[in-house]
Amino acid sequence: MRLVVEHGDITTATTDAVVNAANSTLLGGGGVDGAIHAAAGPQLLEACHELRRTTLPDGLPTGDAVATPGFGLPATWVIHTVGPDRHRGQTDPALLVSCFARSLDVAADVRARTVAFPAVSAGVYGWDADEVARTAVATARSWADANPAAMDEVRFVLFNAPVRAAFEDALATV
Ligand code: APR
């Protein structure tokens, strides 16, 4: 499985799936969440409301992931995951590992072969970009070892230069 780091806007990613840094309500927000909902269109919010009415009545737990169609996005799928929020005392790295691992599980479940990730939790949720980058790269690599041939490519799509640098470093050192 190839790991690629790039600077860009995840809403334009042409991968089979893009990962959304959502919150537990699944009903939108700012940052990546706001951008993905704006680009996907109102059907994405409706699909999330349907999840809340059916399989996820209490919302999506931190560290878990769930797929919806991508609607207006180039990507076929959106994989929503909820990162740990440092400002609410969620400092256990295992929660962040779970976001990346469960998102890859869900991507494989929907037969995606390429998936784009943002720097989950490195924005509003207050985690250090270096820690997110190291966790993301290490988790993707161990997931690939445990799931050979299940995924062709993971792209880390970073919105600003310092976060991109953190991921480039992690790719070279982890
Ligand atoms: N493409 C790629 N990366 C982006 C984009 C974009 N269009 N917009 C923002 N980012 C980057 C941010 O700069 C940050 O590095 O994604 C990273 C994650 O930031 P957030 O979107 O704030 O996500 P997170 O820290 O996980 O906080 C999630 O914020 O938007 C709300 O509803 C969301 O409550 C949830 C919380």
Coordinates of N, CA, C and O and ligand atoms in Angstrom, one line a residue:
M1 N 0.9 -1.2 0.0 CA 0.0 0.0 0.0 C 0.9 1.2 0.0 O 1.8 1.4 0.8
R2 N 0.6 2.1 -1.0 CA 1.4 3.4 -1.1 C 0.9 4.4 -0.1 O -0.3 4.5 0.1
L3 N 1.8 5.1 0.5 CA 1.5 6.3 1.4 C 2.0 7.5 0.7 O 3.1 7.6 0.3
V4 N 1.1 8.5 0.5 CA 1.4 9.7 -0.2 C 1.0 10.9 0.6 O 0.0 10.9 1.3
V5 N 1.9 11.9 0.7 CA 1.6 13.2 1.4 C 1.5 14.3 0.4 O 2.3 14.4 -0.5
E6 N 0.4 15.0 0.5 CA 0.2 16.2 -0.4 C -0.4 17.4 0.2 O -1.1 17.2 1.3
H7 N -0.2 18.5 -0.3 CA -0.7 19.8 0.2 C -2.0 20.1 -0.6 O -1.9 20.1 -1.9
G8 N -3.1 20.2 0.0 CA -4.3 20.5 -0.8 C -5.6 20.5 0.0 O -5.6 20.4 1.2
D9 N -6.7 20.6 -0.8 CA -8.0 20.6 -0.2 C -8.6 19.3 -0.4 O -8.8 18.8 -1.6
I10 N -9.0 18.6 0.7 CA -9.4 17.2 0.6 C -10.7 17.1 -0.2 O -11.0 16.0 -0.8
T11 N -11.5 18.2 -0.3 CA -12.8 18.1 -1.1 C -12.5 17.9 -2.6 O -13.4 17.5 -3.3
T12 N -11.3 18.1 -3.0 CA -11.0 17.9 -4.5 C -10.3 16.6 -4.7 O -10.0 16.3 -5.9
A13 N -10.1 15.8 -3.7 CA -9.4 14.6 -3.8 C -10.1 13.6 -4.7 O -11.4 13.5 -4.6
T14 N -9.4 13.0 -5.7 CA -10.1 12.1 -6.6 C -10.0 10.6 -6.2 O -10.1 9.7 -7.0
T15 N -9.7 10.4 -4.9 CA -9.6 9.0 -4.4 C -11.0 8.4 -4.3 O -12.0 9.2 -4.4
D16 N -11.1 7.1 -4.1 CA -12.4 6.5 -4.0 C -13.2 7.0 -2.8 O -14.4 7.1 -2.8
A17 N -12.4 7.2 -1.7 CA -13.0 7.7 -0.5 C -12.2 8.8 0.1 O -11.0 8.9 -0.1
V18 N -12.9 9.8 0.8 CA -12.3 10.8 1.5 C -12.8 10.7 3.0 O -14.0 10.4 3.2
V19 N -11.9 10.9 3.9 CA -12.2 10.8 5.3 C -12.6 12.2 5.9 O -11.9 13.2 5.6
N20 N -13.7 12.3 6.6 CA -14.2 13.5 7.1 C -13.8 13.6 8.6 O -14.1 12.6 9.3
A21 N -13.2 14.6 9.1 CA -12.9 14.8 10.5 C -14.2 15.4 11.1 O -14.4 16.6 11.3
A22 N -15.1 14.5 11.5 CA -16.5 14.9 11.9 C -16.5 15.1 13.4 O -15.5 15.0 14.1
N23 N -17.7 15.3 13.9 CA -18.0 15.3 15.3 C -19.0 14.2 15.6 O -19.6 13.7 14.6
S24 N -19.3 13.8 16.8 CA -20.1 12.7 17.1 C -21.6 12.9 16.6 O -22.3 11.9 16.3
T25 N -22.0 14.1 16.4 CA -23.4 14.3 16.0 C -23.6 13.9 14.5 O -24.7 13.6 14.1
L26 N -22.5 14.0 13.8 CA -22.5 13.7 12.3 C -23.3 14.8 11.5 O -23.6 14.6 10.4
L27 N -23.6 15.9 12.2 CA -24.5 16.9 11.6 C -23.8 18.1 11.1 O -24.3 19.2 11.0
G28 N -22.5 18.0 10.8 CA -21.7 19.1 10.2 C -21.0 19.9 11.3 O -21.1 19.7 12.5
G29 N -20.2 20.8 10.7 CA -19.4 21.7 11.6 C -18.5 22.6 10.8 O -18.9 23.0 9.7
G30 N -17.3 22.9 11.3 CA -16.4 23.8 10.5 C -15.3 23.0 9.9 O -15.5 21.8 9.6
G31 N -14.2 23.6 9.7 CA -13.0 22.9 9.2 C -13.3 21.9 8.0 O -14.0 22.2 7.1
V32 N -12.6 20.7 8.1 CA -12.8 19.7 7.1 C -14.3 19.4 6.9 O -14.9 19.3 5.8
D33 N -15.0 19.2 8.1 CA -16.4 18.8 8.1 C -17.2 19.8 7.3 O -18.0 19.4 6.5
G34 N -17.0 21.1 7.6 CA -17.8 22.1 6.9 C -17.5 22.1 5.4 O -18.4 22.2 4.6
A35 N -16.2 21.9 5.1 CA -15.8 22.0 3.6 C -16.4 20.8 2.9 O -16.9 20.9 1.8
I36 N -16.3 19.6 3.5 CA -16.9 18.4 2.8 C -18.4 18.5 2.7 O -18.9 18.2 1.6
H37 N -19.1 19.0 3.7 CA -20.5 19.1 3.5 C -20.9 20.1 2.5 O -21.8 19.9 1.6
A38 N -20.1 21.2 2.4 CA -20.4 22.3 1.4 C -20.2 21.7 0.0 O -21.0 22.0 -0.9
A39 N -19.1 20.9 -0.2 CA -18.8 20.4 -1.5 C -19.7 19.3 -1.9 O -20.0 19.1 -3.1
A40 N -20.1 18.5 -0.9 CA -20.9 17.3 -1.2 C -22.3 17.7 -1.5 O -23.0 17.0 -2.3
G41 N -22.8 18.7 -0.9 CA -24.2 19.2 -1.0 C -25.1 18.7 0.1 O -24.7 17.8 0.9
P42 N -26.3 19.1 0.1 CA -27.3 18.8 1.2 C -27.6 17.3 1.3 O -28.0 16.9 2.4
Q43 N -27.4 16.6 0.2 CA -27.7 15.1 0.4 C -26.8 14.5 1.4 O -27.2 13.5 2.0
L44 N -25.6 15.0 1.6 CA -24.7 14.4 2.6 C -25.3 14.5 4.0 O -25.3 13.6 4.8
L45 N -25.8 15.7 4.3 CA -26.4 16.0 5.6 C -27.6 15.1 5.8 O -27.9 14.5 6.8
E46 N -28.4 14.9 4.7 CA -29.6 14.1 4.8 C -29.2 12.6 5.1 O -29.8 11.9 5.9
A47 N -28.1 12.2 4.4 CA -27.6 10.8 4.7 C -27.2 10.6 6.1 O -27.4 9.6 6.8
C48 N -26.6 11.7 6.7 CA -26.1 11.6 8.1 C -27.3 11.7 9.0 O -27.4 10.9 10.0
H49 N -28.3 12.4 8.7 CA -29.6 12.4 9.5 C -30.2 11.0 9.5 O -30.7 10.5 10.5
E50 N -30.1 10.4 8.3 CA -30.7 9.0 8.2 C -29.9 8.0 9.1 O -30.5 7.2 9.8
L51 N -28.6 8.2 9.1 CA -27.8 7.4 10.1 C -28.3 7.6 11.5 O -28.4 6.6 12.3
R52 N -28.5 8.9 11.9 CA -28.9 9.2 13.2 C -30.3 8.6 13.5 O -30.6 8.2 14.7
R53 N -31.2 8.5 12.5 CA -32.5 8.0 12.7 C -32.5 6.5 12.7 O -33.4 5.8 13.2
T54 N -31.4 5.8 12.2 CA -31.4 4.4 12.1 C -30.3 3.7 12.9 O -30.4 3.5 14.1
T55 N -29.1 3.6 12.3 CA -28.1 2.8 12.9 C -27.3 3.5 14.0 O -26.6 2.9 14.8
L56 N -27.3 4.8 14.0 CA -26.5 5.6 15.0 C -27.3 6.6 15.7 O -27.1 7.8 15.6
P57 N -28.3 6.1 16.5 CA -29.2 7.1 17.1 C -28.5 8.0 18.1 O -28.9 9.1 18.4
D58 N -27.4 7.5 18.7 CA -26.7 8.3 19.7 C -25.4 9.0 19.1 O -24.6 9.5 19.8
G59 N -25.3 8.9 17.7 CA -24.2 9.6 17.1 C -23.0 8.6 16.9 O -23.1 7.4 17.3
L60 N -21.9 9.1 16.3 CA -20.8 8.2 16.1 C -19.8 8.4 17.2 O -19.4 9.5 17.5
P61 N -19.4 7.3 17.9 CA -18.5 7.4 19.0 C -17.1 7.9 18.6 O -16.7 7.6 17.4
T62 N -16.4 8.6 19.4 CA -15.0 8.9 19.1 C -14.2 7.7 18.8 O -14.3 6.7 19.5
G63 N -13.4 7.8 17.7 CA -12.6 6.6 17.3 C -13.2 5.7 16.3 O -12.6 4.8 15.8
D64 N -14.5 5.9 16.1 CA -15.2 5.0 15.1 C -15.3 5.7 13.8 O -14.9 6.8 13.6
A65 N -15.9 4.9 12.8 CA -16.0 5.5 11.4 C -17.2 4.9 10.8 O -17.6 3.7 11.1
V66 N -17.8 5.6 9.9 CA -19.0 5.2 9.1 C -19.0 5.8 7.7 O -18.5 7.0 7.6
A67 N -19.4 5.1 6.7 CA -19.4 5.6 5.3 C -20.8 6.1 4.9 O -21.8 5.6 5.3
T68 N -20.7 7.1 4.1 CA -21.9 7.5 3.3 C -21.4 7.8 1.9 O -20.2 7.9 1.6
P69 N -22.4 7.9 0.9 CA -22.0 8.3 -0.4 C -21.3 9.7 -0.4 O -21.5 10.5 0.5
G70 N -20.6 10.0 -1.5 CA -19.9 11.3 -1.5 C -20.7 12.4 -2.2 O -20.4 13.5 -2.2
F71 N -21.8 11.9 -2.9 CA -22.7 12.9 -3.5 C -22.0 13.8 -4.5 O -21.3 13.4 -5.4
G72 N -21.9 15.1 -4.2 CA -21.3 16.1 -5.1 C -19.8 16.1 -5.1 O -19.2 16.8 -5.9
L73 N -19.2 15.3 -4.3 CA -17.7 15.2 -4.2 C -17.2 14.4 -5.4 O -17.9 13.5 -5.9
P74 N -16.0 14.6 -5.8 CA -15.4 13.6 -6.8 C -15.3 12.2 -6.2 O -15.4 11.3 -6.9
A75 N -15.0 12.1 -4.9 CA -14.9 10.8 -4.2 C -16.3 10.1 -4.2 O -17.3 10.8 -3.9
T76 N -16.2 8.8 -4.4 CA -17.5 8.0 -4.3 C -18.0 7.9 -2.9 O -19.2 7.9 -2.7
W77 N -17.1 7.9 -1.9 CA -17.5 7.7 -0.5 C -16.9 8.8 0.4 O -15.8 9.3 0.2
V78 N -17.7 9.1 1.4 CA -17.2 9.9 2.6 C -17.1 8.9 3.7 O -18.1 8.3 4.0
I79 N -16.0 8.9 4.4 CA -15.9 8.1 5.6 C -15.7 9.0 6.8 O -14.7 9.7 6.9
H80 N -16.8 9.1 7.6 CA -16.8 10.0 8.7 C -16.1 9.4 9.9 O -16.4 8.2 10.2
T81 N -15.2 10.1 10.5 CA -14.6 9.6 11.7 C -14.6 10.7 12.7 O -14.6 11.9 12.4
V82 N -14.6 10.3 14.0 CA -14.6 11.4 15.1 C -13.3 11.2 15.9 O -13.1 10.2 16.5
G83 N -12.5 12.3 15.7 CA -11.2 12.3 16.4 C -11.3 12.6 17.9 O -12.3 13.2 18.3
P84 N -10.3 12.3 18.7 CA -10.3 12.7 20.1 C -10.1 14.2 20.2 O -9.4 14.8 19.4
D85 N -10.8 14.8 21.2 CA -10.8 16.3 21.4 C -10.0 16.6 22.6 O -10.5 16.3 23.7
R86 N -8.8 17.1 22.4 CA -8.0 17.4 23.6 C -8.7 18.4 24.6 O -8.4 18.3 25.8
H87 N -9.5 19.3 24.0 CA -10.1 20.3 24.9 C -11.2 19.6 25.8 O -11.6 20.3 26.8
R88 N -11.6 18.4 25.5 CA -12.5 17.7 26.4 C -11.8 16.6 27.1 O -12.4 15.6 27.6
G89 N -10.4 16.7 27.2 CA -9.6 15.7 27.9 C -9.4 14.4 27.2 O -8.9 13.4 27.9
Q90 N -9.7 14.3 26.0 CA -9.5 13.1 25.2 C -8.1 13.0 24.7 O -7.8 13.5 23.6
T91 N -7.2 12.5 25.6 CA -5.7 12.6 25.2 C -5.1 11.2 25.0 O -3.9 11.1 24.8
D92 N -6.0 10.2 25.0 CA -5.5 8.8 24.8 C -5.2 8.6 23.3 O -6.1 8.6 22.4
P93 N -3.9 8.4 22.9 CA -3.5 8.2 21.5 C -4.2 7.0 20.9 O -4.4 7.0 19.7
A94 N -4.7 6.0 21.7 CA -5.4 4.9 21.1 C -6.7 5.3 20.4 O -7.1 4.7 19.4
L95 N -7.2 6.4 20.8 CA -8.5 6.9 20.2 C -8.1 7.4 18.8 O -8.9 7.2 17.8
L96 N -6.9 8.0 18.6 CA -6.5 8.5 17.3 C -6.1 7.4 16.4 O -6.5 7.3 15.2
V97 N -5.4 6.4 17.0 CA -5.1 5.2 16.2 C -6.4 4.5 15.7 O -6.5 4.2 14.5
S98 N -7.4 4.5 16.5 CA -8.7 3.9 16.1 C -9.3 4.6 15.0 O -9.9 4.0 14.1
C99 N -9.2 6.0 15.0 CA -9.8 6.7 13.8 C -9.2 6.3 12.5 O -10.0 6.0 11.5
F100 N -7.9 6.2 12.5 CA -7.3 5.8 11.2 C -7.5 4.4 10.8 O -7.8 4.0 9.7
A101 N -7.4 3.5 11.8 CA -7.6 2.1 11.6 C -9.1 1.7 11.2 O -9.3 1.0 10.2
R102 N -10.0 2.3 11.9 CA -11.4 2.0 11.6 C -11.8 2.7 10.2 O -12.6 2.1 9.5
S103 N -11.3 3.8 9.9 CA -11.5 4.4 8.6 C -11.0 3.6 7.5 O -11.7 3.4 6.5
L104 N -9.9 2.9 7.7 CA -9.3 2.0 6.7 C -10.2 0.7 6.6 O -10.5 0.2 5.5
D105 N -10.6 0.3 7.7 CA -11.5 -0.9 7.7 C -12.8 -0.6 6.9 O -13.2 -1.4 6.1
V106 N -13.4 0.6 7.2 CA -14.6 0.9 6.5 C -14.4 1.2 5.0 O -15.2 0.7 4.2
A107 N -13.2 1.7 4.7 CA -12.9 1.9 3.3 C -12.8 0.6 2.6 O -13.3 0.4 1.5
A108 N -12.2 -0.4 3.2 CA -12.0 -1.7 2.6 C -13.4 -2.4 2.5 O -13.7 -3.0 1.5
D109 N -14.3 -2.1 3.5 CA -15.6 -2.7 3.5 C -16.4 -2.2 2.3 O -17.2 -3.0 1.7
V110 N -16.2 -1.0 1.9 CA -17.0 -0.5 0.7 C -16.2 -0.6 -0.6 O -16.6 -0.1 -1.6
R111 N -15.1 -1.4 -0.5 CA -14.3 -1.8 -1.7 C -13.6 -0.5 -2.3 O -13.3 -0.5 -3.5
A112 N -13.3 0.5 -1.4 CA -12.5 1.6 -1.9 C -11.1 1.0 -2.1 O -10.6 0.2 -1.3
R113 N -10.3 1.5 -3.1 CA -8.9 1.1 -3.3 C -8.0 2.3 -3.0 O -6.8 2.0 -2.8
T114 N -8.5 3.5 -2.9 CA -7.7 4.6 -2.6 C -8.5 5.5 -1.6 O -9.7 5.6 -1.7
V115 N -7.8 6.0 -0.6 CA -8.5 6.8 0.4 C -7.6 8.0 0.8 O -6.4 7.9 0.9
A116 N -8.3 9.2 1.0 CA -7.6 10.4 1.4 C -8.0 10.7 2.8 O -9.2 10.7 3.2
F117 N -7.0 11.1 3.6 CA -7.2 11.5 5.0 C -6.8 12.9 5.2 O -5.7 13.3 4.7
P118 N -7.5 13.7 6.0 CA -7.0 14.9 6.5 C -6.3 14.6 7.8 O -6.2 13.5 8.3
A119 N -5.7 15.7 8.4 CA -5.0 15.5 9.7 C -6.1 15.5 10.8 O -6.3 16.6 11.5
V120 N -6.7 14.4 11.0 CA -7.8 14.3 12.0 C -7.3 14.8 13.4 O -6.2 14.4 13.8
S121 N -8.1 15.6 14.0 CA -7.8 16.1 15.4 C -6.8 17.2 15.5 O -6.6 17.7 16.6
A122 N -6.1 17.5 14.3 CA -5.0 18.5 14.4 C -5.5 19.9 14.3 O -4.7 20.9 14.2
G123 N -6.8 20.1 14.2 CA -7.4 21.5 14.1 C -8.1 21.9 15.4 O -7.5 22.0 16.4
V124 N -9.4 22.0 15.2 CA -10.3 22.4 16.4 C -10.1 21.5 17.6 O -10.0 21.9 18.7
Y125 N -9.8 20.2 17.3 CA -9.7 19.3 18.4 C -8.3 19.3 19.1 O -8.0 18.5 20.1
G126 N -7.4 20.2 18.6 CA -6.3 20.6 19.4 C -5.1 19.7 19.6 O -4.2 19.9 20.4
W127 N -5.0 18.6 18.8 CA -3.9 17.7 18.9 C -2.7 18.3 18.1 O -2.9 19.0 17.1
D128 N -1.5 17.9 18.6 CA -0.3 18.4 17.9 C -0.1 17.7 16.6 O -0.2 16.5 16.5
A129 N 0.2 18.5 15.5 CA 0.3 17.9 14.2 C 1.3 16.8 14.1 O 1.1 15.8 13.4
D130 N 2.5 17.0 14.8 CA 3.5 15.9 14.7 C 3.0 14.6 15.3 O 3.2 13.5 14.7
E131 N 2.2 14.7 16.4 CA 1.7 13.4 17.0 C 0.7 12.8 16.1 O 0.6 11.6 15.9
V132 N -0.2 13.7 15.5 CA -1.2 13.1 14.5 C -0.5 12.5 13.3 O -0.8 11.4 12.9
A133 N 0.5 13.1 12.8 CA 1.2 12.6 11.6 C 1.9 11.3 12.0 O 1.7 10.3 11.2
R134 N 2.6 11.2 13.1 CA 3.3 9.9 13.4 C 2.3 8.8 13.7 O 2.4 7.7 13.2
T135 N 1.2 9.2 14.3 CA 0.1 8.2 14.6 C -0.5 7.7 13.3 O -0.7 6.5 13.1
A136 N -0.8 8.6 12.4 CA -1.5 8.3 11.1 C -0.6 7.4 10.3 O -1.0 6.3 9.8
V137 N 0.7 7.7 10.2 CA 1.6 6.9 9.3 C 1.8 5.5 9.9 O 1.7 4.5 9.2
A138 N 2.1 5.5 11.2 CA 2.3 4.2 11.9 C 1.1 3.3 11.8 O 1.2 2.1 11.5
T139 N -0.1 3.9 12.0 CA -1.3 3.1 11.9 C -1.6 2.6 10.5 O -2.0 1.4 10.3
A140 N -1.4 3.4 9.5 CA -1.6 3.0 8.1 C -0.7 1.9 7.8 O -1.1 0.9 7.1
R141 N 0.6 2.0 8.2 CA 1.5 0.9 7.9 C 1.2 -0.4 8.6 O 1.2 -1.5 8.0
S142 N 0.8 -0.3 9.9 CA 0.5 -1.6 10.5 C -0.9 -2.2 10.0 O -1.0 -3.4 9.9
W143 N -1.8 -1.3 9.6 CA -3.0 -1.8 9.0 C -2.7 -2.5 7.7 O -3.2 -3.6 7.4
A144 N -1.8 -1.9 6.9 CA -1.5 -2.6 5.6 C -0.8 -3.9 5.8 O -1.1 -4.9 5.1
D145 N 0.0 -4.0 6.9 CA 0.6 -5.3 7.2 C -0.4 -6.4 7.6 O -0.3 -7.5 7.2
A146 N -1.4 -5.9 8.3 CA -2.5 -6.8 8.7 C -3.5 -7.1 7.7 O -4.3 -8.1 7.8
N147 N -3.6 -6.3 6.7 CA -4.6 -6.4 5.6 C -3.9 -6.3 4.2 O -4.2 -5.4 3.5
P148 N -3.0 -7.3 3.9 CA -2.3 -7.2 2.7 C -3.2 -7.2 1.4 O -4.2 -7.8 1.4
A149 N -2.9 -6.3 0.5 CA -3.6 -6.2 -0.8 C -5.0 -5.6 -0.6 O -5.8 -5.6 -1.5
A150 N -5.4 -5.1 0.6 CA -6.7 -4.6 0.8 C -6.9 -3.2 0.4 O -8.0 -2.7 0.1
M151 N -5.8 -2.5 0.2 CA -5.9 -1.1 -0.2 C -4.7 -0.7 -1.1 O -3.6 -1.2 -0.8
D152 N -4.9 0.1 -2.1 CA -3.7 0.4 -3.0 C -3.0 1.7 -2.5 O -1.8 1.7 -2.5
E153 N -3.7 2.7 -2.0 CA -3.1 4.0 -1.7 C -3.8 4.7 -0.6 O -5.1 4.8 -0.6
V154 N -3.0 5.3 0.3 CA -3.5 6.2 1.3 C -2.9 7.6 1.0 O -1.6 7.6 0.9
R155 N -3.7 8.6 0.8 CA -3.2 10.0 0.6 C -3.5 10.8 1.8 O -4.6 10.9 2.2
F156 N -2.4 11.4 2.4 CA -2.7 12.4 3.5 C -2.7 13.7 2.8 O -1.7 14.2 2.2
V157 N -3.9 14.4 2.9 CA -4.1 15.7 2.2 C -4.1 16.8 3.2 O -5.0 16.8 4.0
L158 N -3.1 17.6 3.2 CA -2.9 18.6 4.3 C -3.1 20.0 3.8 O -2.7 20.3 2.7
F159 N -3.8 20.8 4.6 CA -4.3 22.0 4.2 C -3.3 23.2 4.4 O -3.4 24.2 3.7
N160 N -2.3 22.9 5.2 CA -1.3 24.0 5.4 C 0.1 23.5 5.5 O 0.3 22.3 5.8
A161 N 1.1 24.3 5.2 CA 2.5 23.9 5.1 C 3.1 23.2 6.4 O 3.7 22.2 6.3
P162 N 2.8 23.8 7.6 CA 3.4 23.1 8.8 C 2.9 21.7 9.0 O 3.6 20.8 9.3
V163 N 1.6 21.5 8.7 CA 1.1 20.1 8.9 C 1.6 19.2 7.8 O 2.0 18.1 8.1
R164 N 1.7 19.7 6.6 CA 2.3 18.9 5.5 C 3.7 18.5 5.9 O 4.1 17.3 5.7
A165 N 4.5 19.5 6.5 CA 5.9 19.2 6.9 C 5.9 18.1 7.9 O 6.7 17.2 7.9
A166 N 5.0 18.1 8.9 CA 4.9 17.1 9.9 C 4.7 15.7 9.3 O 5.3 14.7 9.7
F167 N 3.8 15.7 8.3 CA 3.5 14.4 7.7 C 4.7 13.9 6.8 O 5.0 12.7 6.8
E168 N 5.4 14.8 6.1 CA 6.6 14.4 5.4 C 7.6 13.9 6.3 O 8.2 12.8 6.1
D169 N 7.8 14.5 7.5 CA 8.8 14.0 8.5 C 8.4 12.6 9.0 O 9.2 11.7 9.1
A170 N 7.1 12.5 9.3 CA 6.6 11.2 9.8 C 6.8 10.1 8.8 O 7.3 9.0 9.1
L171 N 6.6 10.4 7.5 CA 6.8 9.4 6.4 C 8.2 9.0 6.3 O 8.5 7.8 6.1
A172 N 9.1 9.9 6.7 CA 10.6 9.6 6.5 C 11.1 8.9 7.8 O 12.1 8.3 7.7
T173 N 10.5 9.1 8.9 CA 11.1 8.7 10.2 C 10.3 7.6 10.9 O 10.9 6.8 11.7
V174 N 9.0 7.5 10.7 CA 8.3 6.5 11.5 C 8.5 5.1 10.9 O 8.5 4.9 9.7
Ligands
APR1 N1 -8.8 19.9 3.3 C1 -7.8 19.3 4.0 N2 -7.6 19.6 5.3 C2 -8.3 20.6 5.9 C3 -9.4 21.3 5.2 C4 -9.6 20.9 3.8 N3 -10.6 21.5 3.1 N4 -9.9 22.2 6.0 C5 -9.2 22.1 7.2 N5 -8.3 21.2 7.1 C6 -7.3 20.8 8.1 C7 -7.1 21.7 9.3 O1 -6.2 22.7 8.9 C8 -6.5 20.7 10.3 O2 -5.1 20.6 10.0 O3 -7.7 19.5 8.7 C9 -7.2 19.4 10.0 C10 -8.3 19.0 10.9 O4 -8.9 20.2 11.4 P1 -10.5 20.2 11.7 O5 -11.3 20.2 10.5 O6 -10.7 21.3 12.7 O7 -10.8 18.8 12.4 P2 -10.6 18.3 14.0 O8 -9.4 19.0 14.6 O9 -10.7 16.8 13.9 O10 -11.9 18.9 14.7 C11 -13.1 18.3 14.4 O11 -14.1 20.5 14.1 O12 -15.1 21.2 12.1 C12 -15.4 20.7 13.4 O13 -17.4 19.4 13.1 C13 -16.0 19.3 13.3 O14 -16.5 19.2 15.6 C14 -15.6 18.7 14.7 C15 -14.2 19.3 14.9

